[in-house]
Every structure is written in C-alpha cells, then in structure tokens.
PDB file of C-alpha atoms and ligand atoms in Angstrom:
ATOM      1  CA  UNK A   1      -3.775  46.690 -53.180  1.00 83.00           C
ATOM      2  CA  UNK A   2      -2.578  43.064 -52.992  1.00 84.00           C
ATOM      3  CA  UNK A   3      -0.082  41.938 -55.618  1.00 90.00           C
ATOM      4  CA  UNK A   4      -1.174  38.585 -56.986  1.00 97.00           C
ATOM      5  CA  UNK A   5       1.686  36.332 -58.160  1.00 98.00           C
ATOM      6  CA  UNK A   6       1.634  34.902 -61.681  1.00 98.00           C
ATOM      7  CA  UNK A   7       2.189  31.385 -62.932  1.00 98.00           C
ATOM      8  CA  UNK A   8       3.949  30.772 -66.267  1.00 98.00           C
ATOM      9  CA  UNK A   9       1.973  28.641 -68.717  1.00 98.00           C
ATOM     10  CA  UNK A  10       3.661  26.185 -71.091  1.00 98.00           C
ATOM     11  CA  UNK A  11       3.820  28.818 -73.872  1.00 98.00           C
ATOM     12  CA  UNK A  12       5.350  31.500 -71.645  1.00 98.00           C
ATOM     13  CA  UNK A  13       2.097  33.434 -71.124  1.00 98.00           C
ATOM     14  CA  UNK A  14       1.654  34.415 -67.462  1.00 98.00           C
ATOM     15  CA  UNK A  15      -1.645  33.842 -65.664  1.00 98.00           C
ATOM     16  CA  UNK A  16      -2.462  35.516 -62.331  1.00 98.00           C
ATOM     17  CA  UNK A  17      -2.632  32.771 -59.713  1.00 98.00           C
ATOM     18  CA  UNK A  18      -5.867  34.238 -58.326  1.00 98.00           C
ATOM     19  CA  UNK A  19      -8.771  35.355 -60.507  1.00 98.00           C
ATOM     20  CA  UNK A  20     -12.460  36.128 -60.181  1.00 99.00           C
ATOM     21  CA  UNK A  21     -15.202  33.699 -61.299  1.00 98.00           C
ATOM     22  CA  UNK A  22     -18.674  34.774 -62.434  1.00 98.00           C
ATOM     23  CA  UNK A  23     -20.624  31.498 -62.725  1.00 98.00           C
ATOM     24  CA  UNK A  24     -24.287  32.005 -61.725  1.00 97.00           C
ATOM     25  CA  UNK A  25     -24.001  35.796 -61.706  1.00 97.00           C
ATOM     26  CA  UNK A  26     -26.857  37.249 -63.813  1.00 97.00           C
ATOM     27  CA  UNK A  27     -25.643  39.378 -66.730  1.00 96.00           C
ATOM     28  CA  UNK A  28     -27.184  42.568 -65.312  1.00 96.00           C
ATOM     29  CA  UNK A  29     -25.327  42.076 -61.998  1.00 98.00           C
ATOM     30  CA  UNK A  30     -22.042  40.988 -63.541  1.00 98.00           C
ATOM     31  CA  UNK A  31     -20.628  44.403 -64.392  1.00 98.00           C
ATOM     32  CA  UNK A  32     -20.999  45.540 -60.760  1.00 98.00           C
ATOM     33  CA  UNK A  33     -19.365  42.368 -59.400  1.00 98.00           C
ATOM     34  CA  UNK A  34     -16.487  42.509 -61.894  1.00 98.00           C
ATOM     35  CA  UNK A  35     -15.974  46.227 -61.238  1.00 98.00           C
ATOM     36  CA  UNK A  36     -15.765  45.524 -57.493  1.00 98.00           C
ATOM     37  CA  UNK A  37     -13.236  42.765 -58.182  1.00 98.00           C
ATOM     38  CA  UNK A  38     -11.093  45.008 -60.405  1.00 98.00           C
ATOM     39  CA  UNK A  39     -11.154  47.706 -57.716  1.00 98.00           C
ATOM     40  CA  UNK A  40     -10.065  45.133 -55.133  1.00 98.00           C
ATOM     41  CA  UNK A  41      -7.061  44.202 -57.280  1.00 98.00           C
ATOM     42  CA  UNK A  42      -8.184  41.170 -59.307  1.00 98.00           C
ATOM     43  CA  UNK A  43      -6.953  41.317 -62.903  1.00 98.00           C
ATOM     44  CA  UNK A  44      -8.074  37.867 -64.112  1.00 99.00           C
ATOM     45  CA  UNK A  45     -11.761  37.198 -64.861  1.00 99.00           C
ATOM     46  CA  UNK A  46     -13.217  33.748 -65.617  1.00 99.00           C
ATOM     47  CA  UNK A  47     -16.463  33.605 -67.589  1.00 98.00           C
ATOM     48  CA  UNK A  48     -18.007  31.223 -70.154  1.00 98.00           C
ATOM     49  CA  UNK A  49     -20.428  31.480 -73.062  1.00 98.00           C
ATOM     50  CA  UNK A  50     -22.968  29.386 -71.155  1.00 98.00           C
ATOM     51  CA  UNK A  51     -22.921  31.745 -68.145  1.00 98.00           C
ATOM     52  CA  UNK A  52     -24.713  34.309 -70.319  1.00 98.00           C
ATOM     53  CA  UNK A  53     -22.723  37.162 -68.784  1.00 98.00           C
ATOM     54  CA  UNK A  54     -19.851  37.825 -71.204  1.00 98.00           C
ATOM     55  CA  UNK A  55     -21.460  41.191 -72.074  1.00 98.00           C
ATOM     56  CA  UNK A  56     -21.521  42.179 -68.398  1.00 98.00           C
ATOM     57  CA  UNK A  57     -17.861  41.195 -68.049  1.00 98.00           C
ATOM     58  CA  UNK A  58     -16.979  43.197 -71.165  1.00 98.00           C
ATOM     59  CA  UNK A  59     -18.852  46.270 -69.905  1.00 98.00           C
ATOM     60  CA  UNK A  60     -16.902  46.242 -66.624  1.00 98.00           C
ATOM     61  CA  UNK A  61     -13.572  45.769 -68.409  1.00 98.00           C
ATOM     62  CA  UNK A  62     -14.293  48.671 -70.759  1.00 98.00           C
ATOM     63  CA  UNK A  63     -15.423  50.953 -67.930  1.00 98.00           C
ATOM     64  CA  UNK A  64     -12.381  50.154 -65.779  1.00 98.00           C
ATOM     65  CA  UNK A  65      -9.852  52.081 -67.827  1.00 97.00           C
ATOM     66  CA  UNK A  66      -7.325  49.325 -67.054  1.00 98.00           C
ATOM     67  CA  UNK A  67      -4.959  48.635 -69.962  1.00 98.00           C
ATOM     68  CA  UNK A  68      -5.882  45.508 -71.901  1.00 98.00           C
ATOM     69  CA  UNK A  69      -2.439  43.964 -71.383  1.00 98.00           C
ATOM     70  CA  UNK A  70      -2.876  44.171 -67.606  1.00 98.00           C
ATOM     71  CA  UNK A  71      -6.058  42.088 -67.778  1.00 98.00           C
ATOM     72  CA  UNK A  72      -6.368  38.321 -68.175  1.00 99.00           C
ATOM     73  CA  UNK A  73      -9.716  37.197 -69.611  1.00 99.00           C
ATOM     74  CA  UNK A  74     -10.861  33.583 -69.831  1.00 99.00           C
ATOM     75  CA  UNK A  75     -13.969  32.309 -71.583  1.00 99.00           C
ATOM     76  CA  UNK A  76     -15.123  28.852 -72.620  1.00 99.00           C
ATOM     77  CA  UNK A  77     -16.576  26.979 -75.583  1.00 99.00           C
ATOM     78  CA  UNK A  78     -20.008  25.586 -74.702  1.00 98.00           C
ATOM     79  CA  UNK A  79     -20.769  21.903 -75.324  1.00 98.00           C
ATOM     80  CA  UNK A  80     -23.462  22.559 -77.969  1.00 98.00           C
ATOM     81  CA  UNK A  81     -20.893  24.501 -80.021  1.00 98.00           C
ATOM     82  CA  UNK A  82     -18.253  21.776 -80.187  1.00 98.00           C
ATOM     83  CA  UNK A  83     -17.018  20.817 -83.665  1.00 98.00           C
ATOM     84  CA  UNK A  84     -14.643  22.653 -86.010  1.00 98.00           C
ATOM     85  CA  UNK A  85     -16.770  25.322 -87.719  1.00 98.00           C
ATOM     86  CA  UNK A  86     -19.152  25.795 -84.799  1.00 98.00           C
ATOM     87  CA  UNK A  87     -16.179  26.430 -82.506  1.00 98.00           C
ATOM     88  CA  UNK A  88     -14.979  29.227 -84.788  1.00 98.00           C
ATOM     89  CA  UNK A  89     -18.457  30.773 -84.797  1.00 98.00           C
ATOM     90  CA  UNK A  90     -18.909  30.438 -81.036  1.00 99.00           C
ATOM     91  CA  UNK A  91     -15.492  31.923 -80.342  1.00 99.00           C
ATOM     92  CA  UNK A  92     -16.195  35.024 -82.430  1.00 98.00           C
ATOM     93  CA  UNK A  93     -19.603  35.432 -80.767  1.00 98.00           C
ATOM     94  CA  UNK A  94     -17.897  35.371 -77.353  1.00 98.00           C
ATOM     95  CA  UNK A  95     -15.303  37.890 -78.487  1.00 98.00           C
ATOM     96  CA  UNK A  96     -18.051  40.256 -79.700  1.00 98.00           C
ATOM     97  CA  UNK A  97     -19.951  40.014 -76.401  1.00 98.00           C
ATOM     98  CA  UNK A  98     -16.773  40.659 -74.432  1.00 98.00           C
ATOM     99  CA  UNK A  99     -15.911  43.570 -76.726  1.00 98.00           C
ATOM    100  CA  UNK A 100     -12.355  42.271 -77.088  1.00 98.00           C
ATOM    101  CA  UNK A 101      -9.912  41.638 -79.933  1.00 98.00           C
ATOM    102  CA  UNK A 102      -8.482  38.545 -78.261  1.00 98.00           C
ATOM    103  CA  UNK A 103      -8.890  36.432 -75.113  1.00 99.00           C
ATOM    104  CA  UNK A 104      -6.046  35.388 -72.865  1.00 99.00           C
ATOM    105  CA  UNK A 105      -7.344  31.867 -72.280  1.00 99.00           C
ATOM    106  CA  UNK A 106      -9.986  29.899 -74.176  1.00 99.00           C
ATOM    107  CA  UNK A 107     -11.146  26.592 -72.723  1.00 99.00           C
ATOM    108  CA  UNK A 108     -13.112  23.635 -74.067  1.00 99.00           C
ATOM    109  CA  UNK A 109     -15.671  23.680 -71.244  1.00 98.00           C
ATOM    110  CA  UNK A 110     -16.388  19.919 -70.978  1.00 98.00           C
ATOM    111  CA  UNK A 111     -15.070  16.918 -72.925  1.00 98.00           C
ATOM    112  CA  UNK A 112     -18.598  15.484 -73.484  1.00 98.00           C
ATOM    113  CA  UNK A 113     -16.889  12.185 -74.346  1.00 97.00           C
ATOM    114  CA  UNK A 114     -19.889  10.415 -75.880  1.00 96.00           C
ATOM    115  CA  UNK A 115     -20.085  13.118 -78.550  1.00 96.00           C
ATOM    116  CA  UNK A 116     -16.352  12.856 -79.257  1.00 96.00           C
ATOM    117  CA  UNK A 117     -16.012  16.289 -80.868  1.00 98.00           C
ATOM    118  CA  UNK A 118     -13.298  17.806 -78.714  1.00 98.00           C
ATOM    119  CA  UNK A 119     -10.519  16.968 -81.148  1.00 98.00           C
ATOM    120  CA  UNK A 120     -12.352  18.798 -83.959  1.00 98.00           C
ATOM    121  CA  UNK A 121     -12.915  21.741 -81.618  1.00 98.00           C
ATOM    122  CA  UNK A 122      -9.226  21.719 -80.719  1.00 98.00           C
ATOM    123  CA  UNK A 123      -8.213  21.992 -84.403  1.00 98.00           C
ATOM    124  CA  UNK A 124     -10.298  25.172 -84.661  1.00 98.00           C
ATOM    125  CA  UNK A 125      -8.689  26.458 -81.472  1.00 98.00           C
ATOM    126  CA  UNK A 126      -5.229  25.795 -82.949  1.00 98.00           C
ATOM    127  CA  UNK A 127      -6.153  28.132 -85.823  1.00 98.00           C
ATOM    128  CA  UNK A 128      -7.421  30.816 -83.457  1.00 98.00           C
ATOM    129  CA  UNK A 129      -4.125  30.623 -81.548  1.00 98.00           C
ATOM    130  CA  UNK A 130      -2.177  30.961 -84.813  1.00 98.00           C
ATOM    131  CA  UNK A 131      -4.342  33.986 -85.747  1.00 98.00           C
ATOM    132  CA  UNK A 132      -3.500  35.711 -82.464  1.00 98.00           C
ATOM    133  CA  UNK A 133      -7.080  35.586 -81.174  1.00 98.00           C
ATOM    134  CA  UNK A 134      -6.237  33.302 -78.221  1.00 98.00           C
ATOM    135  CA  UNK A 135      -3.050  33.785 -76.185  1.00 98.00           C
ATOM    136  CA  UNK A 136      -3.342  30.407 -74.439  1.00 99.00           C
ATOM    137  CA  UNK A 137      -5.602  27.435 -75.187  1.00 98.00           C
ATOM    138  CA  UNK A 138      -6.801  25.040 -72.543  1.00 99.00           C
ATOM    139  CA  UNK A 139      -9.442  22.574 -71.489  1.00 99.00           C
ATOM    140  CA  UNK A 140     -11.773  22.126 -68.558  1.00 99.00           C
ATOM    141  CA  UNK A 141     -13.117  19.032 -66.853  1.00 98.00           C
ATOM    142  CA  UNK A 142     -10.830  16.749 -68.867  1.00 98.00           C
ATOM    143  CA  UNK A 143     -10.093  13.422 -67.213  1.00 98.00           C
ATOM    144  CA  UNK A 144      -6.744  11.673 -67.854  1.00 98.00           C
ATOM    145  CA  UNK A 145      -8.174   9.619 -70.741  1.00 98.00           C
ATOM    146  CA  UNK A 146      -9.535  12.750 -72.440  1.00 98.00           C
ATOM    147  CA  UNK A 147      -6.191  14.546 -72.137  1.00 98.00           C
ATOM    148  CA  UNK A 148      -4.356  11.574 -73.609  1.00 98.00           C
ATOM    149  CA  UNK A 149      -6.807  11.267 -76.503  1.00 98.00           C
ATOM    150  CA  UNK A 150      -6.525  14.990 -77.257  1.00 98.00           C
ATOM    151  CA  UNK A 151      -2.725  14.785 -77.341  1.00 97.00           C
ATOM    152  CA  UNK A 152      -2.737  11.778 -79.698  1.00 96.00           C
ATOM    153  CA  UNK A 153      -4.075  14.103 -82.391  1.00 87.00           C
ATOM    154  CA  UNK A 154      -2.319  17.378 -81.619  1.00 95.00           C
ATOM    155  CA  UNK A 155       1.040  18.814 -80.627  1.00 93.00           C
ATOM    156  CA  UNK A 156      -0.707  21.746 -78.883  1.00 98.00           C
ATOM    157  CA  UNK A 157      -0.574  20.775 -75.205  1.00 98.00           C
ATOM    158  CA  UNK A 158      -3.359  22.511 -73.237  1.00 98.00           C
ATOM    159  CA  UNK A 159      -1.905  25.300 -71.113  1.00 99.00           C
ATOM    160  CA  UNK A 160      -4.501  24.727 -68.396  1.00 98.00           C
ATOM    161  CA  UNK A 161      -7.018  22.128 -67.260  1.00 99.00           C
ATOM    162  CA  UNK A 162      -9.703  23.838 -65.166  1.00 99.00           C
ATOM    163  CA  UNK A 163     -11.242  21.208 -62.887  1.00 99.00           C
ATOM    164  CA  UNK A 164     -13.388  20.948 -59.780  1.00 98.00           C
ATOM    165  CA  UNK A 165     -10.851  21.026 -56.947  1.00 98.00           C
ATOM    166  CA  UNK A 166     -11.170  21.888 -53.250  1.00 98.00           C
ATOM    167  CA  UNK A 167     -10.333  20.181 -49.942  1.00 98.00           C
ATOM    168  CA  UNK A 168     -13.192  17.694 -50.420  1.00 98.00           C
ATOM    169  CA  UNK A 169     -12.005  16.706 -53.952  1.00 98.00           C
ATOM    170  CA  UNK A 170      -8.250  17.058 -54.214  1.00 98.00           C
ATOM    171  CA  UNK A 171      -7.699  15.485 -57.657  1.00 98.00           C
ATOM    172  CA  UNK A 172      -4.293  13.945 -56.894  1.00 98.00           C
ATOM    173  CA  UNK A 173      -4.169  11.798 -60.060  1.00 98.00           C
ATOM    174  CA  UNK A 174      -4.954  14.719 -62.365  1.00 98.00           C
ATOM    175  CA  UNK A 175      -2.573  17.078 -60.583  1.00 98.00           C
ATOM    176  CA  UNK A 176       0.256  14.566 -61.008  1.00 98.00           C
ATOM    177  CA  UNK A 177      -0.567  14.068 -64.703  1.00 98.00           C
ATOM    178  CA  UNK A 178      -0.696  17.825 -65.244  1.00 98.00           C
ATOM    179  CA  UNK A 179       2.753  18.146 -63.675  1.00 98.00           C
ATOM    180  CA  UNK A 180       4.061  15.460 -66.062  1.00 98.00           C
ATOM    181  CA  UNK A 181       2.526  17.103 -69.124  1.00 98.00           C
ATOM    182  CA  UNK A 182       3.294  20.736 -68.262  1.00 98.00           C
ATOM    183  CA  UNK A 183      -0.380  21.681 -67.770  1.00 98.00           C
ATOM    184  CA  UNK A 184      -1.331  24.210 -65.089  1.00 99.00           C
ATOM    185  CA  UNK A 185      -4.075  23.082 -62.703  1.00 99.00           C
ATOM    186  CA  UNK A 186      -6.856  25.633 -62.303  1.00 99.00           C
ATOM    187  CA  UNK A 187      -9.390  24.980 -59.534  1.00 99.00           C
ATOM    188  CA  UNK A 188     -13.074  25.682 -60.112  1.00 98.00           C
ATOM    189  CA  UNK A 189     -15.428  25.863 -57.137  1.00 98.00           C
ATOM    190  CA  UNK A 190     -12.228  26.344 -55.088  1.00 98.00           C
ATOM    191  CA  UNK A 191     -14.406  26.844 -51.988  1.00 98.00           C
ATOM    192  CA  UNK A 192     -16.691  23.901 -52.935  1.00 98.00           C
ATOM    193  CA  UNK A 193     -19.371  26.641 -53.131  1.00 97.00           C
ATOM    194  CA  UNK A 194     -19.071  26.900 -49.357  1.00 97.00           C
ATOM    195  CA  UNK A 195     -19.662  23.180 -48.658  1.00 97.00           C
ATOM    196  CA  UNK A 196     -16.334  22.648 -46.873  1.00 97.00           C
ATOM    197  CA  UNK A 197     -16.089  25.881 -44.887  1.00 98.00           C
ATOM    198  CA  UNK A 198     -17.529  24.456 -41.644  1.00 97.00           C
ATOM    199  CA  UNK A 199     -14.979  21.605 -41.477  1.00 98.00           C
ATOM    200  CA  UNK A 200     -13.517  21.656 -37.929  1.00 98.00           C
ATOM    201  CA  UNK A 201      -9.963  21.265 -39.274  1.00 98.00           C
ATOM    202  CA  UNK A 202     -10.434  24.434 -41.339  1.00 98.00           C
ATOM    203  CA  UNK A 203     -12.159  26.511 -38.661  1.00 98.00           C
ATOM    204  CA  UNK A 204      -9.396  25.567 -36.220  1.00 98.00           C
ATOM    205  CA  UNK A 205      -6.613  26.624 -38.615  1.00 98.00           C
ATOM    206  CA  UNK A 206      -8.560  29.790 -39.452  1.00 98.00           C
ATOM    207  CA  UNK A 207      -8.864  30.679 -35.756  1.00 98.00           C
ATOM    208  CA  UNK A 208      -5.133  30.177 -35.250  1.00 98.00           C
ATOM    209  CA  UNK A 209      -4.297  32.658 -38.027  1.00 98.00           C
ATOM    210  CA  UNK A 210      -7.132  35.115 -37.345  1.00 98.00           C
ATOM    211  CA  UNK A 211      -8.430  34.398 -40.866  1.00 98.00           C
ATOM    212  CA  UNK A 212     -11.677  33.024 -42.322  1.00 98.00           C
ATOM    213  CA  UNK A 213     -12.038  29.371 -43.405  1.00 98.00           C
ATOM    214  CA  UNK A 214     -12.409  30.618 -47.010  1.00 98.00           C
ATOM    215  CA  UNK A 215      -9.054  32.403 -46.769  1.00 98.00           C
ATOM    216  CA  UNK A 216      -7.448  29.244 -45.388  1.00 99.00           C
ATOM    217  CA  UNK A 217      -8.826  27.169 -48.278  1.00 99.00           C
ATOM    218  CA  UNK A 218      -7.673  29.684 -50.892  1.00 98.00           C
ATOM    219  CA  UNK A 219      -4.244  29.930 -49.250  1.00 98.00           C
ATOM    220  CA  UNK A 220      -4.003  26.106 -49.338  1.00 98.00           C
ATOM    221  CA  UNK A 221      -4.660  26.199 -53.105  1.00 98.00           C
ATOM    222  CA  UNK A 222      -1.986  28.853 -53.653  1.00 98.00           C
ATOM    223  CA  UNK A 223       0.590  26.885 -51.661  1.00 98.00           C
ATOM    224  CA  UNK A 224      -0.195  23.764 -53.768  1.00 98.00           C
ATOM    225  CA  UNK A 225       0.487  25.820 -56.905  1.00 98.00           C
ATOM    226  CA  UNK A 226      -3.113  25.815 -58.141  1.00 98.00           C
ATOM    227  CA  UNK A 227      -4.628  28.749 -59.990  1.00 98.00           C
ATOM    228  CA  UNK A 228      -7.913  29.705 -58.231  1.00 98.00           C
ATOM    229  CA  UNK A 229     -10.980  31.674 -59.332  1.00 98.00           C
ATOM    230  CA  UNK A 230     -13.325  32.136 -56.348  1.00 98.00           C
ATOM    231  CA  UNK A 231     -16.691  33.766 -57.026  1.00 98.00           C
ATOM    232  CA  UNK A 232     -18.591  36.195 -54.831  1.00 98.00           C
ATOM    233  CA  UNK A 233     -21.057  38.982 -55.463  1.00 98.00           C
ATOM    234  CA  UNK A 234     -20.473  40.459 -51.995  1.00 98.00           C
ATOM    235  CA  UNK A 235     -17.849  43.237 -51.888  1.00 97.00           C
ATOM    236  CA  UNK A 236     -16.623  42.238 -48.405  1.00 98.00           C
ATOM    237  CA  UNK A 237     -15.992  38.655 -49.581  1.00 98.00           C
ATOM    238  CA  UNK A 238     -14.449  39.852 -52.851  1.00 98.00           C
ATOM    239  CA  UNK A 239     -11.861  41.683 -50.697  1.00 98.00           C
ATOM    240  CA  UNK A 240     -11.505  38.798 -48.241  1.00 98.00           C
ATOM    241  CA  UNK A 241     -10.808  36.332 -51.058  1.00 98.00           C
ATOM    242  CA  UNK A 242      -7.848  38.302 -52.402  1.00 98.00           C
ATOM    243  CA  UNK A 243      -6.391  39.126 -48.972  1.00 98.00           C
ATOM    244  CA  UNK A 244      -4.284  35.962 -48.892  1.00 98.00           C
ATOM    245  CA  UNK A 245      -0.725  37.187 -48.955  1.00 97.00           C
ATOM    246  CA  UNK A 246      -0.100  38.096 -45.311  1.00 96.00           C
ATOM    247  CA  UNK A 247      -0.013  34.587 -43.837  1.00 98.00           C
ATOM    248  CA  UNK A 248       1.437  31.148 -44.592  1.00 98.00           C
ATOM    249  CA  UNK A 249       0.093  27.676 -43.718  1.00 98.00           C
ATOM    250  CA  UNK A 250       2.589  25.369 -42.029  1.00 98.00           C
ATOM    251  CA  UNK A 251       3.437  21.892 -43.361  1.00 98.00           C
ATOM    252  CA  UNK A 252       1.311  20.426 -40.547  1.00 98.00           C
ATOM    253  CA  UNK A 253      -1.653  22.584 -41.569  1.00 98.00           C
ATOM    254  CA  UNK A 254      -1.255  21.596 -45.228  1.00 98.00           C
ATOM    255  CA  UNK A 255      -1.219  17.934 -44.114  1.00 98.00           C
ATOM    256  CA  UNK A 256      -4.361  18.414 -42.003  1.00 98.00           C
ATOM    257  CA  UNK A 257      -6.184  19.847 -45.035  1.00 98.00           C
ATOM    258  CA  UNK A 258      -4.877  17.007 -47.247  1.00 98.00           C
ATOM    259  CA  UNK A 259      -6.770  14.632 -44.937  1.00 98.00           C
ATOM    260  CA  UNK A 260     -10.128  16.221 -45.882  1.00 98.00           C
ATOM    261  CA  UNK A 261     -10.152  14.619 -49.361  1.00 98.00           C
ATOM    262  CA  UNK A 262     -13.316  12.527 -49.662  1.00 97.00           C
ATOM    263  CA  UNK A 263     -14.358  12.435 -53.326  1.00 96.00           C
ATOM    264  CA  UNK A 264     -16.899  15.226 -52.829  1.00 97.00           C
ATOM    265  CA  UNK A 265     -18.144  16.347 -56.246  1.00 97.00           C
ATOM    266  CA  UNK A 266     -20.401  19.413 -56.152  1.00 96.00           C
ATOM    267  CA  UNK A 267     -20.702  19.541 -59.962  1.00 97.00           C
ATOM    268  CA  UNK A 268     -21.276  17.015 -62.775  1.00 97.00           C
ATOM    269  CA  UNK A 269     -19.030  14.014 -63.459  1.00 97.00           C
ATOM    270  CA  UNK A 270     -17.015  14.796 -66.625  1.00 98.00           C
ATOM    271  CA  UNK A 271     -17.133  11.154 -67.746  1.00 96.00           C
ATOM    272  CA  UNK A 272     -20.923  11.170 -67.998  1.00 96.00           C
ATOM    273  CA  UNK A 273     -21.893  14.777 -68.793  1.00 95.00           C
ATOM    274  CA  UNK A 274     -22.718  14.776 -72.487  1.00 92.00           C
TER     275      UNK A 274
HETATM  276  P1  NDP B   1     -16.818  28.899 -55.304  1.00 83.29           P
HETATM  277  O1  NDP B   1     -16.179  27.700 -54.702  1.00 83.29           O
HETATM  278  O2  NDP B   1     -15.994  30.026 -55.766  1.00 83.29           O
HETATM  279  O3  NDP B   1     -17.867  29.418 -54.226  1.00 83.29           O
HETATM  280  C1  NDP B   1     -18.757  30.465 -54.504  1.00 83.29           C
HETATM  281  C2  NDP B   1     -19.830  30.447 -53.422  1.00 83.29           C
HETATM  282  O4  NDP B   1     -19.230  30.648 -52.147  1.00 83.29           O
HETATM  283  C3  NDP B   1     -20.854  31.507 -53.624  1.00 83.29           C
HETATM  284  O5  NDP B   1     -22.083  30.984 -53.140  1.00 83.29           O
HETATM  285  C4  NDP B   1     -20.372  32.644 -52.712  1.00 83.29           C
HETATM  286  O6  NDP B   1     -21.488  33.356 -52.249  1.00 83.29           O
HETATM  287  C5  NDP B   1     -19.686  31.887 -51.592  1.00 83.29           C
HETATM  288  N1  NDP B   1     -18.500  32.576 -51.084  1.00 83.29           N
HETATM  289  C6  NDP B   1     -17.553  33.230 -51.798  1.00 83.29           C
HETATM  290  N2  NDP B   1     -16.594  33.721 -51.001  1.00 83.29           N
HETATM  291  C7  NDP B   1     -16.932  33.382 -49.738  1.00 83.29           C
HETATM  292  C8  NDP B   1     -16.319  33.604 -48.491  1.00 83.29           C
HETATM  293  N3  NDP B   1     -15.190  34.303 -48.375  1.00 83.29           N
HETATM  294  N4  NDP B   1     -16.925  33.088 -47.379  1.00 83.29           N
HETATM  295  C9  NDP B   1     -18.068  32.384 -47.484  1.00 83.29           C
HETATM  296  N5  NDP B   1     -18.690  32.125 -48.665  1.00 83.29           N
HETATM  297  C10 NDP B   1     -18.125  32.628 -49.785  1.00 83.29           C
HETATM  298  O7  NDP B   1     -17.806  28.358 -56.443  1.00 83.29           O
HETATM  299  P2  NDP B   1     -18.066  28.580 -57.991  1.00 83.29           P
HETATM  300  O8  NDP B   1     -18.822  27.384 -58.418  1.00 83.29           O
HETATM  301  O9  NDP B   1     -18.612  29.901 -58.288  1.00 83.29           O
HETATM  302  O10 NDP B   1     -16.615  28.460 -58.658  1.00 83.29           O
HETATM  303  C11 NDP B   1     -15.769  29.575 -58.894  1.00 83.29           C
HETATM  304  C12 NDP B   1     -15.657  29.844 -60.376  1.00 83.29           C
HETATM  305  O11 NDP B   1     -15.161  28.699 -61.058  1.00 83.29           O
HETATM  306  C13 NDP B   1     -16.989  30.103 -61.069  1.00 83.29           C
HETATM  307  O12 NDP B   1     -17.529  31.374 -60.769  1.00 83.29           O
HETATM  308  C14 NDP B   1     -16.614  29.891 -62.503  1.00 83.29           C
HETATM  309  O13 NDP B   1     -15.923  31.023 -63.009  1.00 83.29           O
HETATM  310  C15 NDP B   1     -15.691  28.675 -62.386  1.00 83.29           C
HETATM  311  N6  NDP B   1     -16.412  27.404 -62.598  1.00 83.29           N
HETATM  312  C16 NDP B   1     -16.061  26.647 -63.687  1.00 83.29           C
HETATM  313  C17 NDP B   1     -16.687  25.459 -63.954  1.00 83.29           C
HETATM  314  C18 NDP B   1     -16.271  24.659 -65.127  1.00 83.29           C
HETATM  315  O14 NDP B   1     -16.957  23.689 -65.483  1.00 83.29           O
HETATM  316  N7  NDP B   1     -15.181  24.990 -65.776  1.00 83.29           N
HETATM  317  C19 NDP B   1     -17.777  24.946 -63.105  1.00 83.29           C
HETATM  318  C20 NDP B   1     -18.058  25.783 -61.953  1.00 83.29           C
HETATM  319  C21 NDP B   1     -17.376  26.955 -61.718  1.00 83.29           C
HETATM  320  P3  NDP B   1     -21.692  34.944 -52.523  1.00 83.29           P
HETATM  321  O15 NDP B   1     -21.559  35.206 -53.994  1.00 83.29           O
HETATM  322  O16 NDP B   1     -23.069  35.196 -51.992  1.00 83.29           O
HETATM  323  O17 NDP B   1     -20.614  35.616 -51.711  1.00 83.29           O
END
C-alpha cells in the first residue's frame, strides 16, 4: 500500500498530503466509496455538512476497524450556519453524523463576505479547539482580504485554506500569502473535475512517464507542496489517484504545467458567493 507523506500544520498537527474527497457522492453511496479509499491506503477524508454524506463517511470509518488516531477527518461549516451559536450547533450536528468525538480539521466553508459572519463563526471555532473537539481549524475559499480581516480579530491563524486549485487556476497570489502566514494550501477540485485532463502538455508528459494525465496533475500538486483531495467513485481511479509515489516530474515538466494557468474557475467566485 502506498505511504502518503504528511505535511505539518502551524499547530504541529500532521495532515496527509493526499486525501479523498466526497463532494457530490450521495450519502447511500458514500460508505462504499470511502471504504474503497481506505482499502487503497487513503487515511484522510474530506466531507462537509452541505454534502449530506457525513453519515456515510462515519459508517465507513466505523466499519474499517482503523484506529481513530490513524485517520484524518475534515468537515466544514455550511454558510447558513455561520454565526457564533449556530456554528456550535452545526459543529455538534456534524460530529453526531460522523459518529466521532472530534474532527481533525474543521473549515469555514465559504467566507460569504456580504454576510460578514465569519469572525463570529471563528470565535466559536476557537472554543471548540480549546475544548479538544477540533485538532486544527481552517478556512476554505478565503481570498486575501478575507484572511486579513479574520486575522485582525483573532490570534488563531487558520491551519489550512482549502481553495479551488488546479493547472487551469494556479492561485499564485494566495499560495504566496499562505507561505507568508504559515497556512497550508489545500487544493479542491485538484483535477478541475476532469476539465484539464485533455491538455496536450499533460497528455504528453503522461505518455513520457507511462502515467495518466490525472496522475501527472496530482503529482504536480504534491511537488508544489499542496495538500490534495481528489474524488472518485470508481475503484480503479481511487487506486490510480493514490499511485503517485513512483515517479517524479522534472523542472521542465513543472514549468510546462505552470504555463497552463488561465484563470479557469470551475466553481463559484468566493467574493460573490453569499
Ligand atoms: P476533482 O478535481 O477531484 O475531480 C473529480 C471528478 O474527476 C469526478 O467527476 C471523477 O469522476 C473524475 N475523476 C477522478 N479521478 C479521475 C481520474 N483518475 N481520471 C479521470 N477522471 C477522474 O473534483 P471535486 O470537485 O470532487 O474536488 C475534490 C474534492 O474537493 C471534493 O470531493 C470535495 O471533498 C472538495 N471540494 C471542496 C470545495 C470547497 O468549497 N471547499 C468545493 C469542491 C470540492 P468519477 O467519480 O466518476 O471517477
């Protein structure tokens, strides 16, 4: 089974650099997908309250027999639940669905800037960290201005910012800011949901290594230092997406992929999603 390297977060907690995402997986199919991922060697699972499949994730974790401290579970606070007291309620509802005593990473899913509640939500998250219910607290889809505003009111620096990131949207400004602030960059839709996999530059590199374009893209993320959470419900792809540790992209290949950046957003714009 592949050994996935870990990345140290700013509080010393270690996150596997590769995890398994379950966005758009129906709850009744989630346990099977997560079980396949655990069997393939994934130990980090990324879900969210709004995905409606925390119960399916929890069922697979419980059935796996894998020790809790070998697992890394992420879930997220949904936008409608932002605010101090509603965050506390939503967090405990997530914990109950997952069947867990604590989560490894809890993220504010979107800043929803027009509602301006993320600082209140963060104060609730600070308490949950102090109570031992959250090992690491982070955010998702935060733009530089949202990160700066959050940090004006709190000394708890997010451990992670989970953002849309793939060869078509390389997020150079945010990655540089994260490096300055000690925030780990986690890439969602790391494969751009498949939208970049036919790029000639990627198929050419893939052919050279005898790998798939998806493996090349995931390997590119790992070599940049990103944490990645590809999703698949197909066992063959679940295996393919973790089989990344037997080849290395050259500097020239990394540069060729860097040239594919074109501002391609497959998901919502965080500045306007409210
Ligand atoms: P991904 O970039 O991981 O792509 C998933 C899609 O690509 C699926 O359609 C899958 O199909 C297909 N696919 C997977 N592996 C391969 C492969 N090896 N070759 C070809 N196609 C492949 O997209 P997601 O949007 O799912 O992002 C990953 C995770 O990130 C999510 O599951 C979720 O956990 C998180 N996320 C977080 C967001 C946030 O706002 N914080 C927003 C969006 C995602 P199939 O299943 O049929 O194999």
